[in-house]
Tab-separated table of C-alpha atoms in Angstrom:
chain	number	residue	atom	x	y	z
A	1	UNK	CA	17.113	1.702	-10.927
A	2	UNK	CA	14.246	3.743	-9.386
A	3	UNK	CA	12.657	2.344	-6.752
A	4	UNK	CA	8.581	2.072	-5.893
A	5	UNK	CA	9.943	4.337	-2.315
A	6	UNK	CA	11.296	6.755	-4.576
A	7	UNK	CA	8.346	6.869	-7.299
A	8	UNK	CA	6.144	6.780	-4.539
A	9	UNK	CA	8.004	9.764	-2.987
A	10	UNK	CA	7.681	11.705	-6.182
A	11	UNK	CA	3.805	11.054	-6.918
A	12	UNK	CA	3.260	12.422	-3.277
A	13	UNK	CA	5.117	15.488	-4.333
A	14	UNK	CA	3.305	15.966	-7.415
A	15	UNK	CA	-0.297	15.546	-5.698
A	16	UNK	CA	0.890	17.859	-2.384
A	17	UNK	CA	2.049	20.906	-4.879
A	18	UNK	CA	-0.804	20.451	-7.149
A	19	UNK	CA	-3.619	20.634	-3.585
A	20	UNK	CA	-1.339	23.191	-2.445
A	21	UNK	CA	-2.297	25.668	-5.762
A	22	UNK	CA	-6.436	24.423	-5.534
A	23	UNK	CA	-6.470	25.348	-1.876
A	24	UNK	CA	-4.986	28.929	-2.581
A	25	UNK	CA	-7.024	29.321	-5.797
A	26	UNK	CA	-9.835	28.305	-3.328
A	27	UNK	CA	-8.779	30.910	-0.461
A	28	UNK	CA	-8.955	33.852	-3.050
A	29	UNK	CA	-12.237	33.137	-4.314
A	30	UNK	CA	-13.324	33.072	-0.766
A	31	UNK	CA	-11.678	36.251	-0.303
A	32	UNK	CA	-13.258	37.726	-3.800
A	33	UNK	CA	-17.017	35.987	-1.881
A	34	UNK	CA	-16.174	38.224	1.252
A	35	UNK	CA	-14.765	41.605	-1.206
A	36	UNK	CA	-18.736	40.957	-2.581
A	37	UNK	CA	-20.577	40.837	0.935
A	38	UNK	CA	-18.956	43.861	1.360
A	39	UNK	CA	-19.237	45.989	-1.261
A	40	UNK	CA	-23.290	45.039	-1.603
A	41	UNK	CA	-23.489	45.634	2.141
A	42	UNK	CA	-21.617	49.299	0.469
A	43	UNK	CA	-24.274	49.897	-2.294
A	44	UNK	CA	-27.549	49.212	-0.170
A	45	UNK	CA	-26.130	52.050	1.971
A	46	UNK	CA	-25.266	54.167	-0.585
A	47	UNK	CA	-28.881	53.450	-2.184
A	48	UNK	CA	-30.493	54.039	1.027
A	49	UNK	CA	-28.327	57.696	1.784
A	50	UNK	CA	-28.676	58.451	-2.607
A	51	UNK	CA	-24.782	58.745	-2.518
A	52	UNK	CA	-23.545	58.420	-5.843
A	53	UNK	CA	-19.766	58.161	-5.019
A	54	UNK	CA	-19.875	55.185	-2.695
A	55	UNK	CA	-22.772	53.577	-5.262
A	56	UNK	CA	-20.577	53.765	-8.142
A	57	UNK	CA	-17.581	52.935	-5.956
A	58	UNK	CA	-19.347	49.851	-4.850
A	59	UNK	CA	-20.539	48.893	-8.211
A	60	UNK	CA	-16.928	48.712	-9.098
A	61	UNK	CA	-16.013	46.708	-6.097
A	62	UNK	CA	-18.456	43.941	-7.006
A	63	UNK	CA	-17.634	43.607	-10.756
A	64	UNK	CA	-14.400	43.836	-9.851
A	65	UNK	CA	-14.712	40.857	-7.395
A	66	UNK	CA	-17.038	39.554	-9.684
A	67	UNK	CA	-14.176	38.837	-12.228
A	68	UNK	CA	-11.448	38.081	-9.778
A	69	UNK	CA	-13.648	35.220	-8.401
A	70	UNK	CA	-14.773	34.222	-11.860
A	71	UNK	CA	-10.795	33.856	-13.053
A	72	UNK	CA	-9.727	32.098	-9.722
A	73	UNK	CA	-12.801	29.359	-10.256
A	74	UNK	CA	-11.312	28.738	-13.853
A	75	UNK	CA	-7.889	28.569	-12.862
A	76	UNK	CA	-8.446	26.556	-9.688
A	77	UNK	CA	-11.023	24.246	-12.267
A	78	UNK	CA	-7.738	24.200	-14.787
A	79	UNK	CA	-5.148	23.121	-11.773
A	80	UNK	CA	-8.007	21.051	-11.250
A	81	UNK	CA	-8.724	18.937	-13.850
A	82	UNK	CA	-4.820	19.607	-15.924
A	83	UNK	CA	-2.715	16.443	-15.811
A	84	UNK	CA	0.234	16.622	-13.482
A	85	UNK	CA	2.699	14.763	-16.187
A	86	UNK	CA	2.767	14.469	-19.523
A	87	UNK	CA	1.388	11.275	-22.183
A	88	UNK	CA	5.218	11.192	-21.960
A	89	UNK	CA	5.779	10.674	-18.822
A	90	UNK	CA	2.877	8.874	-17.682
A	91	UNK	CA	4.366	6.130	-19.963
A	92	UNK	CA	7.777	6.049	-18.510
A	93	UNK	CA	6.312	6.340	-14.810
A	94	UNK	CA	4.514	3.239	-15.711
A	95	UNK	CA	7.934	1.430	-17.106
A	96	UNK	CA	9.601	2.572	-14.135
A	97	UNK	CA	6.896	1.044	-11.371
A	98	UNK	CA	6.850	-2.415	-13.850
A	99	UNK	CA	10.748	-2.201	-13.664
A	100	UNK	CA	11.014	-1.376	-9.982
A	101	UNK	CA	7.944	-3.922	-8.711
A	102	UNK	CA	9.935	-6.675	-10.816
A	103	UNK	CA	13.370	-6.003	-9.190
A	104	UNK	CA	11.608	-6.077	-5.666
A	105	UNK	CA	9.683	-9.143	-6.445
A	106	UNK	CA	12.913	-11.012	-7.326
A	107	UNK	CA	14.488	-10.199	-4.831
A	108	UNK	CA	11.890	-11.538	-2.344
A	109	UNK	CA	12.088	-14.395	-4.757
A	110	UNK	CA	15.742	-15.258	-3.714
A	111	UNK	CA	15.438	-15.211	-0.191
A	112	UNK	CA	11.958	-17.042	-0.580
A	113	UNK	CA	14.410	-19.475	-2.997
A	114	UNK	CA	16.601	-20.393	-0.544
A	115	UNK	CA	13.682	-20.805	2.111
A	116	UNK	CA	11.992	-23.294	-0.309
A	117	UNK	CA	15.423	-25.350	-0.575
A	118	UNK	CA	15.423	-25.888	3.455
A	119	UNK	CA	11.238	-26.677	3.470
A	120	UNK	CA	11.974	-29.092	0.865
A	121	UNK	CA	15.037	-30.786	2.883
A	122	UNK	CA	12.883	-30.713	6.033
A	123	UNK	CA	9.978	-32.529	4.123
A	124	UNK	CA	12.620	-35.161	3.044
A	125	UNK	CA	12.793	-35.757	6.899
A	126	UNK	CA	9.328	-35.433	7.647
A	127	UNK	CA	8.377	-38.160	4.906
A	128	UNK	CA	11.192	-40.325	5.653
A	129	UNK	CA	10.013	-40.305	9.369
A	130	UNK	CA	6.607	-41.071	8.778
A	131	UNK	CA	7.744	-43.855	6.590
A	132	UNK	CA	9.763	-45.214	9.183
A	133	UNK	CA	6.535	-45.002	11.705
A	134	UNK	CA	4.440	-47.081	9.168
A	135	UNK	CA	7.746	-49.645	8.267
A	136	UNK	CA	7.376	-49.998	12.260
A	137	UNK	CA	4.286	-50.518	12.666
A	138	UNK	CA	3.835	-52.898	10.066
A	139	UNK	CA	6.346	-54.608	11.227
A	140	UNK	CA	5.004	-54.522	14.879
A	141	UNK	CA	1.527	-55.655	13.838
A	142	UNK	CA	2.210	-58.650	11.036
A	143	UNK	CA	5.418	-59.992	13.062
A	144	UNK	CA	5.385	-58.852	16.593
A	145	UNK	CA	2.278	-59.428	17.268
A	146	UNK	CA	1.432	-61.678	14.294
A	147	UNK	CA	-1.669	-60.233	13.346
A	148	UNK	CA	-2.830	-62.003	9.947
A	149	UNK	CA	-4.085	-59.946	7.114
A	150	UNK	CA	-7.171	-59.665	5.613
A	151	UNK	CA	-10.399	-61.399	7.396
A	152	UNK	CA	-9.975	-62.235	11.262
A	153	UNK	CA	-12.548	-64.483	12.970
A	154	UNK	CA	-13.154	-62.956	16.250
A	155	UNK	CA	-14.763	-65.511	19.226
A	156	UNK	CA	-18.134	-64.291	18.772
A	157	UNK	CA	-18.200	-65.526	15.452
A	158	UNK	CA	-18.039	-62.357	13.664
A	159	UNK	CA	-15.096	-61.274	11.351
A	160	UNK	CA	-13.466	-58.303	11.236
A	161	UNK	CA	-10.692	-56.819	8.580
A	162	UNK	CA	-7.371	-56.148	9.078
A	163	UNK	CA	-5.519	-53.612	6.833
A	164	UNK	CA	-2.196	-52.349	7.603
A	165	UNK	CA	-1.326	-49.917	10.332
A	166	UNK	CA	0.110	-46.792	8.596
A	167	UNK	CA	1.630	-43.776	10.428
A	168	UNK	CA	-0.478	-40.193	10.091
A	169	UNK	CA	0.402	-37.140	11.362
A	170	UNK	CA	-2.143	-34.292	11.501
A	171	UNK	CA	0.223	-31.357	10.575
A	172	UNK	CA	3.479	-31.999	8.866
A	173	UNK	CA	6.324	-30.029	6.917
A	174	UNK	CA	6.115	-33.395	4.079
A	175	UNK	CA	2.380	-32.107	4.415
A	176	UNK	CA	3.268	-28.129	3.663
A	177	UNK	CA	5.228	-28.816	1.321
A	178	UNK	CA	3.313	-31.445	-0.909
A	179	UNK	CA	0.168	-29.390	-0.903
A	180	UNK	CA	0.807	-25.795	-0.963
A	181	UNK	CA	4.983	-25.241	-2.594
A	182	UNK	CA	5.210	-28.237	-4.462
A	183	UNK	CA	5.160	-27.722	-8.321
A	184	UNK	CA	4.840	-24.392	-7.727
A	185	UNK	CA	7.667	-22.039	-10.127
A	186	UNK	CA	9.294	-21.086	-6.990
A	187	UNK	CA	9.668	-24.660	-6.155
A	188	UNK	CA	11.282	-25.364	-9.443
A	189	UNK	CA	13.937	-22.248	-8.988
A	190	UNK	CA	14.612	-24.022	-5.837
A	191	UNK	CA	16.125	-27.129	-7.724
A	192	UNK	CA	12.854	-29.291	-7.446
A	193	UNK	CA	12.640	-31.103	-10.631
A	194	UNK	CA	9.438	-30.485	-12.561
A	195	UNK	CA	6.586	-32.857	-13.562
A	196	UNK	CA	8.223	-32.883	-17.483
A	197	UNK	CA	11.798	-33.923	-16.316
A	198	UNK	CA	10.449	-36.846	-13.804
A	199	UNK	CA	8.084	-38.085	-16.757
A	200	UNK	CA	11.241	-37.994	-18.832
A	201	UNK	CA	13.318	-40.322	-16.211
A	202	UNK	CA	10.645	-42.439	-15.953
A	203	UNK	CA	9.980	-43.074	-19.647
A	204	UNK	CA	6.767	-41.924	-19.896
C-alpha cells in the first residue's frame, strides 16, 4: 500500500520537473529579449551609417528573435497551464491518499485504543477514590462528629443547613475521561460499552 510519504514524494517530483521546464522556457525568452536589444541596437546603426547588409541582417535577427520568443511564451504558457497527470490518474492519486490516510489513521487508532483502555482503568481508580473521600467524610461528619442533617440552630438563634460533605477534586483522570473520551467511537473500540447496550441491561 502506498503511503502519503511516498505520494507526497512523487507530487514533489512532478511539481520540481514541471518548474524546472517554465524556468528554462523562461531563460530563453530572456535570452530571445536580449538577441532583440541587440539586434535594434544593430539596425539604428546600420540606419544611421545607410548600411544595407547589417540593416537587413538585423531585421532578420529581430524577427527571428521575434518568433523564438513568441514560441518559448506559448510553450512555457502550455507547460504552464497542461495538467501534470491525467483524469486517469488524478482519480487513482485520490484513491491512493483516501487509502493511505485511512491505513495511517488506524493505525494511530490502535495505539490510541490501547491508551483509552488504561485512561479508562485509571478513571475506575480515580472515581472509586473520590467515592471513598465522600463515604469518609460522610461518615466523619453524621457519626464522628454527629452533625445532624438538614436545619441546625446555631446559639445566636439563627439556623443554618447542613448538606452532606462530598469529596471534589479540581482535576481528575474520572474527570478526563467522563468529559472529553467517554462515548466517544474510540472509547467504544476500547471495550467501553455504549449508551444502547447499558439501556438494554437496564431495561429501558
Amino acid at each position: 500500500m502506498t503511503t502519503l510519504k511516498e505520494i507526497e514524494s512523487k507530487l514533489t517530483n512532478l511539481v520540481t520537473d514541471n518548474q524546472s521546464k517554465i524556468d528554462s522556457y523562461q531563460k530563453k525568452i530572456e535570452t530571445a529579449d536580449k538577441a532583440i536589444q541587440d539586434a535594434n541596437k544593430k539596425l539604428k546603426n546600420a540606419e544611421d551609417t545607410v548600411n544595407v547588409d547589417d540593416y537587413n541582417k538585423a531585421k532578420n535577427a529581430i524577427w527571428s528573435a521575434d518568433h523564438a520568443k513568441e514560441l518559448y511564451t506559448k510553450t512555457k504558457n502550455k507547460v504552464q497551464n497542461t495538467p501534470l497527470i491525467s483524469k486517469a490518474e488524478y482519480s487513482s492519486l485520490l484513491k491512493e491518499i483516501t487509502e493511505g490516510a485511512d491505513n495511517e489513521q488506524e493505525a494511530l487508532n490502535e495505539k490510541a485504543i490501547k491508551l483509552i483502555a488504561d485512561i479508562r482503568s485509571l478513571a475506575n481508580e480515580s472515581r472509586e477514590i473520590t467515592n471513598k473521600a465522600s463515604e469518609l467524610m460522610n461518615n466523619l461528619q453524621r457519626h464522628i462528629y454527629r452533625e445532624p442533617e438538614g436545619n441546625i440552630s446555631r446559639s445566636d438563634g439563627t439556623t443554618t443547613w447542613s448538606s452532606d460533605k462530598t469529596y471534589n477534586a479540581r482535576i481528575t483522570v474520572n474527570g478526563l475521561y467522563s468529559q472529553h473520551i467517554k462515548g466517544t467511537p474510540l472509547s467504544e473500540l476500547a471495550g467501553e460499552e455504549s449508551q444502547q447496550e447499558r439501556n438494554y441491561y437496564w431495561g429501558e
